[in-house]
XYZ file of C-alpha atoms in Angstrom:
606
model
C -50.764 71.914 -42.506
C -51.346 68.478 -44.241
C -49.339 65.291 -43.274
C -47.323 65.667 -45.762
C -46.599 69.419 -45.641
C -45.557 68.518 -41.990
C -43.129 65.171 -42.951
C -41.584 67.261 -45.674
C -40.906 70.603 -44.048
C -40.625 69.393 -40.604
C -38.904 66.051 -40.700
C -37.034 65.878 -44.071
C -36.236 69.243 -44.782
C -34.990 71.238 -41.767
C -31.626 73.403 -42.196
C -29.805 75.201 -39.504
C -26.841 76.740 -37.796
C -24.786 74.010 -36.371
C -23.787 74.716 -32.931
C -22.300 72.922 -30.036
C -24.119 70.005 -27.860
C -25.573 68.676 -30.890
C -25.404 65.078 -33.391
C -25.157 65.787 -36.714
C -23.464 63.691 -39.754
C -23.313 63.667 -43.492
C -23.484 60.941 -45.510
C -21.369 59.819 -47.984
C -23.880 60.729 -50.783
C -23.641 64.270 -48.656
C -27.166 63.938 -47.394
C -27.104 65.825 -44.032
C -28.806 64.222 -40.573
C -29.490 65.083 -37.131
C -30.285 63.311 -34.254
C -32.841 64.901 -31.612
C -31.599 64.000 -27.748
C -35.739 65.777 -27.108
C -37.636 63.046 -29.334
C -35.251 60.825 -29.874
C -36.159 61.286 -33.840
C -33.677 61.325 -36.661
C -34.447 64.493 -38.965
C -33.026 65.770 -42.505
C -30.789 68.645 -42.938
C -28.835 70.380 -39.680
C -30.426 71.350 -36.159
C -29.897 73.256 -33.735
C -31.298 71.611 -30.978
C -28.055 73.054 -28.775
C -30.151 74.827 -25.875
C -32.117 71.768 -25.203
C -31.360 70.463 -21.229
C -32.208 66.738 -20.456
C -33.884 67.419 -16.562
C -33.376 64.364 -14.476
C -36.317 63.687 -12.141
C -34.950 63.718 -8.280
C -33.685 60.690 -6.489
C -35.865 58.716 -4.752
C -35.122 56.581 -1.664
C -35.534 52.325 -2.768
C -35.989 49.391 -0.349
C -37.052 46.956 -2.832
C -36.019 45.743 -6.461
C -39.023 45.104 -8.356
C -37.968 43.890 -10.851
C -35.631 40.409 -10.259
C -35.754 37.863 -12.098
C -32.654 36.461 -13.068
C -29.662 36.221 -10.807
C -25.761 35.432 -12.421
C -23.807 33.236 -9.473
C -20.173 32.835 -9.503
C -19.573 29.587 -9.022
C -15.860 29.403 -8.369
C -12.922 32.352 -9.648
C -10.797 29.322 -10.792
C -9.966 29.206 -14.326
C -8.400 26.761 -16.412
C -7.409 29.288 -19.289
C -4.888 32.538 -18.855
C -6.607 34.592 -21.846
C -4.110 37.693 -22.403
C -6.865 40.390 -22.450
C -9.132 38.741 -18.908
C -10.267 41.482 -16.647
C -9.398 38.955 -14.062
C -5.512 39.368 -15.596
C -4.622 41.656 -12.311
C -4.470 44.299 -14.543
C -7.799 45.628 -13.959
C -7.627 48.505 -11.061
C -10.861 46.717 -8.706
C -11.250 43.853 -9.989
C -9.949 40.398 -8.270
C -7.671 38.151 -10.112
C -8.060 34.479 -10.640
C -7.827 32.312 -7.511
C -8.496 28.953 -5.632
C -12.327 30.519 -4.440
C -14.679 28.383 -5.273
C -18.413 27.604 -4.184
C -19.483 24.535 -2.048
C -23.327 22.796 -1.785
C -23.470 25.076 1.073
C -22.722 27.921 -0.653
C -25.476 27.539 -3.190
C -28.152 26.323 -0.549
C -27.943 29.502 1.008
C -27.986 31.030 -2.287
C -30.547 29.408 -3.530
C -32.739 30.447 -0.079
C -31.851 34.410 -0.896
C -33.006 33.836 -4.600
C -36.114 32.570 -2.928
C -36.780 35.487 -0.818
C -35.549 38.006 -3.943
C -36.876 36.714 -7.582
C -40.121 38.375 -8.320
C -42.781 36.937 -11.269
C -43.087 33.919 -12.306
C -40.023 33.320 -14.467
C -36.622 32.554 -12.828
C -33.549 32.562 -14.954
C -30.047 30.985 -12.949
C -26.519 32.146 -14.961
C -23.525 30.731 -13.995
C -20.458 32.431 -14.257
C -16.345 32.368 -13.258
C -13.786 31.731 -13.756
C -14.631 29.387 -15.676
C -17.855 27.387 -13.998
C -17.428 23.896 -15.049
C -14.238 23.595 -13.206
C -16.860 23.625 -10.140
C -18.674 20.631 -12.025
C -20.403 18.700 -9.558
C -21.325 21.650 -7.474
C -22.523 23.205 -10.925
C -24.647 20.127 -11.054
C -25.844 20.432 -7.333
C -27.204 23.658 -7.885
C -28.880 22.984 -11.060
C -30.368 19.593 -10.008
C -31.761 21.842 -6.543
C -32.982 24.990 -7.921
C -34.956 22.654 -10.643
C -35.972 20.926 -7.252
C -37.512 23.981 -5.628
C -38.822 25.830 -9.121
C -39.509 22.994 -11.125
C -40.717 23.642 -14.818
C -40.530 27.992 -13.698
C -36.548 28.082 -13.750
C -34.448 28.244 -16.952
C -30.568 28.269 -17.145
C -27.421 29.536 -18.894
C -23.780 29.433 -18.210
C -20.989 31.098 -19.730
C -18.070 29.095 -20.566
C -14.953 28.925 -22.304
C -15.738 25.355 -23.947
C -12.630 23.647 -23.389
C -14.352 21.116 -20.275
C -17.088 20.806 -22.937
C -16.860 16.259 -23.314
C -19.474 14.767 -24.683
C -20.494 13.202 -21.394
C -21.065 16.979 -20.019
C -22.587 18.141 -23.105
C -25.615 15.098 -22.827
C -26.077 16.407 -19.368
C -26.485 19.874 -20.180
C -28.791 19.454 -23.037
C -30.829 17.148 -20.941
C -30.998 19.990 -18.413
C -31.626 22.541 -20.850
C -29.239 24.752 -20.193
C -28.268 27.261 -22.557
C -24.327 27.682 -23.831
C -22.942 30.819 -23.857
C -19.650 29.599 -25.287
C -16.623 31.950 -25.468
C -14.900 31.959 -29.694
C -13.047 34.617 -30.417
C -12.800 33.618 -34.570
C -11.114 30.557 -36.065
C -8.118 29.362 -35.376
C -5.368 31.424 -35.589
C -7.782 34.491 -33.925
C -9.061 32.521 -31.143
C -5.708 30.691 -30.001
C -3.641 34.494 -30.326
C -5.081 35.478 -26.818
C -7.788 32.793 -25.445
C -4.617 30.973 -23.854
C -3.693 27.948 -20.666
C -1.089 28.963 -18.287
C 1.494 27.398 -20.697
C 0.435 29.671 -23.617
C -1.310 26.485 -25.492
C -4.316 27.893 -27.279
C -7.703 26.755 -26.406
C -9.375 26.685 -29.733
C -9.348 23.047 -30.994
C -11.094 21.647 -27.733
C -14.028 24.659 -28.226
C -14.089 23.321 -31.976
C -14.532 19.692 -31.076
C -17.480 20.630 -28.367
C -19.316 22.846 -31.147
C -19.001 19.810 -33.841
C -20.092 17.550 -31.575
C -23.582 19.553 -30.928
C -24.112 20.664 -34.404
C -23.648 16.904 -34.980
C -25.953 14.949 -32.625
C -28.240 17.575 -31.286
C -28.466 20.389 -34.037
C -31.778 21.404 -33.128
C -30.390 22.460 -29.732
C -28.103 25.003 -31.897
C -30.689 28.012 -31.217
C -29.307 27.722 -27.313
C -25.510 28.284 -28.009
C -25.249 31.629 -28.428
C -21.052 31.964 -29.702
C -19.561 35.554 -27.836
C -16.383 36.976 -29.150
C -14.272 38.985 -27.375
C -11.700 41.340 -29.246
C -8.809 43.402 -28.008
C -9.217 45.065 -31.600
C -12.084 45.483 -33.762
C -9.698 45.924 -37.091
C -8.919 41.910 -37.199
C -13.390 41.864 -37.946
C -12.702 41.355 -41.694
C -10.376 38.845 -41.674
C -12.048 36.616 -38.790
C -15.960 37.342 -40.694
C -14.064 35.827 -44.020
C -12.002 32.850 -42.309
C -15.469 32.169 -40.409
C -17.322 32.561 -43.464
C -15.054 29.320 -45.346
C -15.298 27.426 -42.004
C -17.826 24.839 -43.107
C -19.278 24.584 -39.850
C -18.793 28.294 -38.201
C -20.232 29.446 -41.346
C -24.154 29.220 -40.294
C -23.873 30.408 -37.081
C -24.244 33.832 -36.461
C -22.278 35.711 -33.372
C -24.822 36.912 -30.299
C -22.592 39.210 -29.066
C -18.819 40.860 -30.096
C -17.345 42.862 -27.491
C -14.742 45.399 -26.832
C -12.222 45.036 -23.750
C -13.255 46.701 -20.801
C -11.246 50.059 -20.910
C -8.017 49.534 -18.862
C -6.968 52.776 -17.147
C -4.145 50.868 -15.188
C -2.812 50.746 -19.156
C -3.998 53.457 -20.594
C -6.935 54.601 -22.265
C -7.238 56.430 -25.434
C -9.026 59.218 -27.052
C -11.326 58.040 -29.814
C -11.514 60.223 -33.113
C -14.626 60.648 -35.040
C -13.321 60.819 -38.703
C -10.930 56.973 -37.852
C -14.458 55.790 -37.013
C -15.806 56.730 -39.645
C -13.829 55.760 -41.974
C -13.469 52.347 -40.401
C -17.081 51.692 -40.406
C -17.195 53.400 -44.105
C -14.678 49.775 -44.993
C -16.537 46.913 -43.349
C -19.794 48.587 -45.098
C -18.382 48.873 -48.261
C -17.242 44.895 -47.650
C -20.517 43.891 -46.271
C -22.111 45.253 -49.821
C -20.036 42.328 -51.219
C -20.130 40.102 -48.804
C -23.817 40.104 -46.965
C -23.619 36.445 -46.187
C -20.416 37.420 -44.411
C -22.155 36.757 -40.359
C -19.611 37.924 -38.282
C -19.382 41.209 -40.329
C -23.126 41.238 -40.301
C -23.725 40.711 -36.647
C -20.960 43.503 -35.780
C -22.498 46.122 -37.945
C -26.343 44.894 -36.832
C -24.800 45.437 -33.235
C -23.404 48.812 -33.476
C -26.457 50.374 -35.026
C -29.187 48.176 -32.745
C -30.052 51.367 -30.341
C -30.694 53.628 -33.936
C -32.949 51.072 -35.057
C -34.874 50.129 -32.296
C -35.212 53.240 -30.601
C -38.546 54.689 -29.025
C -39.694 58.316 -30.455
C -40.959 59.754 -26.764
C -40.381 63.084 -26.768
C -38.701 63.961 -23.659
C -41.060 66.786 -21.585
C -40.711 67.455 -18.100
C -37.911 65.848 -15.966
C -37.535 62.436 -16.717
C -36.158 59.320 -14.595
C -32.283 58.639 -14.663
C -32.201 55.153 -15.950
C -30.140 53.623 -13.842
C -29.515 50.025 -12.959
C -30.943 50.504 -9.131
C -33.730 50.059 -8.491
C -34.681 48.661 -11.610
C -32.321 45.972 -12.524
C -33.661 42.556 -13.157
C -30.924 41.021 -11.991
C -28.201 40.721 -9.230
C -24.304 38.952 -9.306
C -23.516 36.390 -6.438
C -19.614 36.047 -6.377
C -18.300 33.039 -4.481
C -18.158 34.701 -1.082
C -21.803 35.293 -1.336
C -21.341 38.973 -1.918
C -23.929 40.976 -3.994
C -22.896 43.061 -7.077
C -25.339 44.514 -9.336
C -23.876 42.759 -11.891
C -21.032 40.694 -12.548
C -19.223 43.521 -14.361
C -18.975 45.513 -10.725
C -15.330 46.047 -9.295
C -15.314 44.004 -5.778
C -15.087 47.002 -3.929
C -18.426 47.897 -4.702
C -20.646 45.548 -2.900
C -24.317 45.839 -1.579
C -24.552 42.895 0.705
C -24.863 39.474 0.987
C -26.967 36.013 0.797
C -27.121 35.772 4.438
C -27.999 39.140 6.004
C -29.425 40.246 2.355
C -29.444 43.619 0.323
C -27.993 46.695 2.326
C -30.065 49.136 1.074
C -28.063 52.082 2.557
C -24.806 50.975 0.250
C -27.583 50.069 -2.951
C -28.715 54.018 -2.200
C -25.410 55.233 -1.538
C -24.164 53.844 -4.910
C -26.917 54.922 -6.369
C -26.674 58.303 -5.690
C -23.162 58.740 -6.058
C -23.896 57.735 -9.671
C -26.676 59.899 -10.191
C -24.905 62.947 -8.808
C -22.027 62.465 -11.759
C -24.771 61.832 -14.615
C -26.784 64.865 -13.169
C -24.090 67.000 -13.388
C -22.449 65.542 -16.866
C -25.146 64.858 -18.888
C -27.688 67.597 -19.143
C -26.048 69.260 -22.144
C -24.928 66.020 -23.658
C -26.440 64.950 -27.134
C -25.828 61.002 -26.153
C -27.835 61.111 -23.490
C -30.723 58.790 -24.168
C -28.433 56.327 -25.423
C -24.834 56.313 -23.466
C -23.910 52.796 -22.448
C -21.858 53.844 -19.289
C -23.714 52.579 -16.517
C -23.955 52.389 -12.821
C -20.437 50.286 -12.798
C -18.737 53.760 -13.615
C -19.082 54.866 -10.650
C -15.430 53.358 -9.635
C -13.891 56.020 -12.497
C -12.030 59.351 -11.383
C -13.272 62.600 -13.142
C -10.733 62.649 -15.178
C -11.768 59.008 -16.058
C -15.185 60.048 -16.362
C -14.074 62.399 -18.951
C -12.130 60.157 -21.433
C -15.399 57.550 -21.137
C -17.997 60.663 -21.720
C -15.725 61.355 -24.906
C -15.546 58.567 -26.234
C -19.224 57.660 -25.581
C -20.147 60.681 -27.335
C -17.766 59.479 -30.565
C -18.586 56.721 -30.671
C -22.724 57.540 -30.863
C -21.723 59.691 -33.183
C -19.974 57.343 -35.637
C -22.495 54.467 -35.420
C -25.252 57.343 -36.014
C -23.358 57.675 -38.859
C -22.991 53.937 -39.869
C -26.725 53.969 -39.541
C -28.076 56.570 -41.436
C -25.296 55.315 -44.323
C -26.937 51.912 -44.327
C -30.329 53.270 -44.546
C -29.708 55.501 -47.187
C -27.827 52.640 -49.083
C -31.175 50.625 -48.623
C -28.621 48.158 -46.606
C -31.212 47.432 -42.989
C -32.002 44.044 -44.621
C -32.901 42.426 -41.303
C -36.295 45.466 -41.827
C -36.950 43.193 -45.648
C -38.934 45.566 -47.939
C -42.401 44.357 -48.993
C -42.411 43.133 -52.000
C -46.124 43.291 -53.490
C -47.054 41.434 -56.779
C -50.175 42.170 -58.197
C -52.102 40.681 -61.675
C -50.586 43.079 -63.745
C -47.478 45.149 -61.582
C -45.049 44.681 -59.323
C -44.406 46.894 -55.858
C -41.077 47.159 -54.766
C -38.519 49.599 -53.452
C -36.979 52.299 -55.138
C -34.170 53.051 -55.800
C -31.018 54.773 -57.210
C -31.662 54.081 -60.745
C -35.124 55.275 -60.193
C -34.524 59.405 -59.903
C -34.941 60.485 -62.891
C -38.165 59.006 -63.604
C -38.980 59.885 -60.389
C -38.023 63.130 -61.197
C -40.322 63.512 -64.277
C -43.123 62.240 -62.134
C -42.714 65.228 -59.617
C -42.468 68.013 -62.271
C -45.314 66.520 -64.217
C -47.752 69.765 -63.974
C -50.767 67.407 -62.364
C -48.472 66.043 -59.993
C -47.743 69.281 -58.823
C -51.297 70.321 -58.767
C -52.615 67.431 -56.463
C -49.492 66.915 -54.694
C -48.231 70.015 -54.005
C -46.903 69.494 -50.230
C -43.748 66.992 -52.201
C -43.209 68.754 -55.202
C -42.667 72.061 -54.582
C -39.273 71.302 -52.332
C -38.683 69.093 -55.334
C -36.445 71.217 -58.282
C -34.086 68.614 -59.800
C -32.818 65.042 -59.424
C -30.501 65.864 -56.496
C -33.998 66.680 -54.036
C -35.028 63.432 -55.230
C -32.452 61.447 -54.130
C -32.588 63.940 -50.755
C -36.188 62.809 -50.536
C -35.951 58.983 -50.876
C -32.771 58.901 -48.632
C -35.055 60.169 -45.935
C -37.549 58.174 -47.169
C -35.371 54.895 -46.463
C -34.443 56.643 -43.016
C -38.438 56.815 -41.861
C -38.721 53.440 -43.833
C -36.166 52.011 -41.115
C -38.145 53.020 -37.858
C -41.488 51.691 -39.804
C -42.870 55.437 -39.465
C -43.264 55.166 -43.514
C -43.451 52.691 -46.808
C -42.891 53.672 -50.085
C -43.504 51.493 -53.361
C -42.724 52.126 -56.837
C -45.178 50.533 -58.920
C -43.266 48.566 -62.162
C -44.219 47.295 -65.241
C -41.497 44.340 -65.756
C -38.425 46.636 -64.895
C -40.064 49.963 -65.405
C -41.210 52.474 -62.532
C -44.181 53.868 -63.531
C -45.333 55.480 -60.645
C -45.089 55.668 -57.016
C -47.566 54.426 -53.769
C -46.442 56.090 -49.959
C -48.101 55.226 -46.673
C -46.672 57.901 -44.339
C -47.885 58.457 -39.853
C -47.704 55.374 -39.351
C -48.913 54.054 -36.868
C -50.367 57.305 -35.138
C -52.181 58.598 -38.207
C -51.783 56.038 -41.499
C -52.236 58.523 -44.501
C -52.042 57.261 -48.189
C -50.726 59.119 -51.289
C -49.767 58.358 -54.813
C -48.825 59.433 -58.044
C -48.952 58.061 -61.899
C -45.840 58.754 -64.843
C -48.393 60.685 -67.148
C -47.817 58.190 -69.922
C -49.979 55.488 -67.704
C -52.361 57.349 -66.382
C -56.141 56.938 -67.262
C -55.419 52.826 -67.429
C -56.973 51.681 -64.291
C -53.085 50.755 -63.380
C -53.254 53.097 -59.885
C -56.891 51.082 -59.140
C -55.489 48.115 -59.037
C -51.548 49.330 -56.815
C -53.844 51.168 -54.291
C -55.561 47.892 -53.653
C -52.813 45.662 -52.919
C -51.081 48.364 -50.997
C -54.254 48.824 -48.826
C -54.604 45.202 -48.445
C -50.951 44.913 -47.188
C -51.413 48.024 -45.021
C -54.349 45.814 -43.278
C -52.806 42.676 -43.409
C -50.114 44.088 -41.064
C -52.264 46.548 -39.225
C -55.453 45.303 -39.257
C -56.687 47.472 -37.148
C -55.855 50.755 -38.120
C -58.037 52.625 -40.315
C -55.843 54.319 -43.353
C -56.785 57.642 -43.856
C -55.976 59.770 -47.586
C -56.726 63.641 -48.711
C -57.886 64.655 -52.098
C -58.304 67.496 -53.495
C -61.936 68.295 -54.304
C -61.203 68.876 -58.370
C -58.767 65.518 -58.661
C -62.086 63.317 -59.760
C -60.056 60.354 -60.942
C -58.765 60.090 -58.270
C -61.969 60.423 -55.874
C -63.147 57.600 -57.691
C -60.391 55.432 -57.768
C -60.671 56.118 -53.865
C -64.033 54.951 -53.853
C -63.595 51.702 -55.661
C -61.299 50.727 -52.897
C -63.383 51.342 -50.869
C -62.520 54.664 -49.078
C -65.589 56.537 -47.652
C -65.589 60.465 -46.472
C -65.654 62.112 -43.111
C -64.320 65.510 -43.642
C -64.007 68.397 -45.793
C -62.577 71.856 -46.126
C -62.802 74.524 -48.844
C -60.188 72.431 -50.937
C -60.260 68.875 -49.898
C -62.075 66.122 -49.569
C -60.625 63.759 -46.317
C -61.155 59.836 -46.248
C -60.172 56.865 -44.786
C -61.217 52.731 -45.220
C -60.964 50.711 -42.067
C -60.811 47.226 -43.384
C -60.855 46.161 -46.890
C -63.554 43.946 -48.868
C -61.975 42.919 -51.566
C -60.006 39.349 -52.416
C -56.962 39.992 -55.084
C -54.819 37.029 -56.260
C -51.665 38.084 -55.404
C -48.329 36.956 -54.086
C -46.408 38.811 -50.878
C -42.588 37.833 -50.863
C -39.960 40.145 -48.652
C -36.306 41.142 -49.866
């Protein structure tokens, strides 16, 4: 079977029973998708891929965490703010509330002298967290000034901070320091000051706003190491705060790192998620982020949701496989301000593993470990959000019947930002991937798209389209399996498994250029509108496209297959430069390893 036999019939057109266990969705445009938990691959149509079992690997015993390299210290649990939704409210079954604790130059020497003993490599990163940190100022200071002391140029900082200590006395020292801001803003004004609160209810937001000015100002170059969080107790206020941030003349160019949900709350309640509410509330910020691109709050959100789908590793899954768990591979560790070590800072206190002065206790680190393991091990095997669920080692502090709320909602929530992804794919809408454009002497090369089918449809019932590219045209009947085809097209496009062009004269597609395998097994094909073939116009595309293909994978030879009787097209193959090394009774197989030519041409990316 040919490369593209195998891309159509096994990747874009595969139809099945539905059955339990699995992912599947349907676009809007009612193109049909499912997710594989055993490849971690996004196919057409519906699978059944229900009687698949993710094996865990056993548990191993761990004296040793290879990995450290950055370690979060709580400086102090004071806080200067009362924000309504804080999982330091008392609300929060676990967790402590805010209190007097705070961290002396003692305190960090002797956490300082574990860090020592613990970071491994050559890069140290230092996080400081609360509370909020720079109420401990000066011993903030102390431990800066001493871990650049012992590390020198190998230690890099952050802390996170609500901004309202932020003077411009504080800000000079931290820029000289290089530390980077991880500043707490919830939206503009009237978002921000409606929970981020003092003890007397006054909001927070126009001391945050002056800091922010005050950088972008004087030291806008150092902009790149604020990174702005947000924090909301509802994510249906996202299209008002993206378009009040949007008209902010100075929020307006600075793009959210990170928007978060609360924590879930069982001490108030948690509830079920529904599938079809997500959808349809991701279905209205996409259809107002296809007016409003330029909107970055709404862009970072929606970039966030689908950042697992798009960056996710095809590995199929054979064998057991290791749990990924936090222990024993975390790169980093939480120091609270009793010295007490958390895996991270998002641990309840009850679950602690040791401390700076007697170190890890790796019977309570194995202990926790296991305990963890035991309820994945026994939850997940079936589950189709396996590869990607976000609950973590922390959950271990959940009941069963907590454990099965979060497992729902995990799974709906997959689920309905698969969904969001394939929707933006298919809508051509993963601008942060930008489409080669390709301009040649004569044509353009660009992406195709909705208002392309039904030439694109005359180009796959042409008769010597169908003769010489049989493995695409014969699933393709009428303009609907086109649009099937370049909605998965856009899908592979997304993962950079494929590229497809449509070559133009001025606005007109006159034919088509694909580079599909990529990067296992790069394999060229093409086809010409029969009213421009025989012009030398596919000559010409092929070369820019295998110029591009090199310029970006230089070293990767690009294979093709022709059919022994297609001599146009032989030729055309040889002229750029494609040379044989196989053959069966039909075809002819080649490939071209680096080009030789020089065209004058322009690259620009959408």
């Amino acid at each position: 079977m040919s490369e593209l036999q195998l891309l159509w019939s096994s990747r874009w057109k595969v139809n099945h029973r539905k059955k339990n266990n699995v992912m599947n969705i349907r676009t809007s445009n009612n193109s049909e998708f499912s997710y594989l938990r055993s490849t971690n691959e996004i196919v057409g149509g519906i699978v059944d891929e229900s009687s698949f079992v993710w094996e865990f690997e056993p548990l191993e015993q761990f004296s040793v965490l290879p990995n450290l390299g950055m370690f979060i210290i709580g400086i102090t649990e004071q806080c200067n703010l009362r924000c309504t939704y804080c999982c330091y409210s008392g609300s929060y079954e676990g967790n402590r509330t805010h209190s007097s604790k705070s961290m002396s130059t003692e305190d960090i020497d002797q956490t300082l002298c574990f860090i020592r003993e613990n970071a491994k490599g050559d890069k140290l990163h230092i996080a400081f967290y609360g509370g909020e940190p720079l109420v401990n100022y000066e011993v903030f200071q102390y431990a800066i000034a001493k871990a650049e002391e012992i590390w020198q140029e190998a230690v890099s900082f952050s802390v996170t901070t609500n901004g309202t200590l932020l003077d411009e006395e504080r800000i000079e020292w931290l820029i000289g320091h290089h530390v980077e801001l991880h500043l707490s803003v919830d939206g503009t004004k009237a978002f921000h000051d409606k929970h981020r609160v003092d003890a007397a209810g006054n909001g927070s937001y126009a001391k945050v706003y002056q800091a922010l000015k005050y950088i972008g100002e004087n030291h806008n170059d150092y902009m790149p190491h604020v990174q702005l969080q947000k924090t909301l107790p509802s994510f249906e206020d996202i299209p008002a705060i993206a378009e009040s941030w949007h008209n902010d003349e100075l929020l307006k160019d600075i793009q959210p790192s990170k928007i978060s949900a609360l924590a879930p709350n069982f001490g108030k309640g948690v509830g079920l998620l529904d599938f079809e509410q997500q959808k349809a509330f991701y279905g209205k910020l996409l259809s107002l982020y296809q007016s409003h691109q330029d909107w970055l709050v709404l862009k970072a959100f929606l970039f966030q949701q689908i950042s697992y789908w798009k960056d996710r590793p095809i590995v199929e899954a054979e064998g057991k496989v290791p749990m990924s768990t936090c222990l024993p591979l975390t790169n980093k560790l939480f120091i609270d301000t009793q010295g007490k070590i958390a895996v991270c800072e998002k641990f309840s206190d009850d679950y602690r593993i040791g401390d700076v002065t007697t170190g890890i206790n790796w019977d309570k680190a194995n202990c926790l470990t296991r305990t963890y393991y035991n309820i994945r091990k026994e939850r997940c095997a079936s589950c189709p959000a396996v590869r990607m669920c976000d609950l973590c080692l922390s959950s271990v502090s959940f009941t069963q019947e907590q454990w099965g709320i979060l497992c729902h909602n995990e799974r709906v929530h997959q689920q309905a930002t698969f969904w969001l992804f394939c929707e933006m794919a298919t809508l051509g809408l993963l601008d942060e991937d930008r489409f080669p454009v390709i301009h040649s002497e004569h044509f353009t090369l660009d992406r195709i798209n909705d208002k392309d089918v039904h030439q694109m449809t005359e180009i796959f019932k042409d008769k010597e389209t169908k003769r010489y590219l049989p493995e695409l045209t014969e699933a393709i009947r009428e303009e609907d399996d086109v649009r099937f085809f370049l909605n998965n097209v856009r899908m592979s496009e997304s993962t950079g498994e494929v590229i497809l062009w449509g070559i133009r004269e001025e606005s007109v597609l006159i034919g088509f250029i694909g580079i599909i395998g990529i990067p296992d097994y790069p394999s060229l094909f093409y086809a010409m509108h029969p009213n421009y073939r025989g012009k030398g116009i596919m000559t010409e595309c092929v070369a820019e496209a295998v110029e591009w293909f090199h310029t970006i994978h230089p070293t990767l030879p690009l294979h093709t297959e022709v059919y022994k009787g297609n001599i146009p097209s032989i030729h055309l193959l040889q002229k750029n430069n494609f040379t044989q090394f196989n053959e069966d009774e039909q075809k002819i197989f080649m490939k071209v390893v680096s080009p030789t030519y020089h065209s004058a041409k322009s690259v620009c990316f959408l």
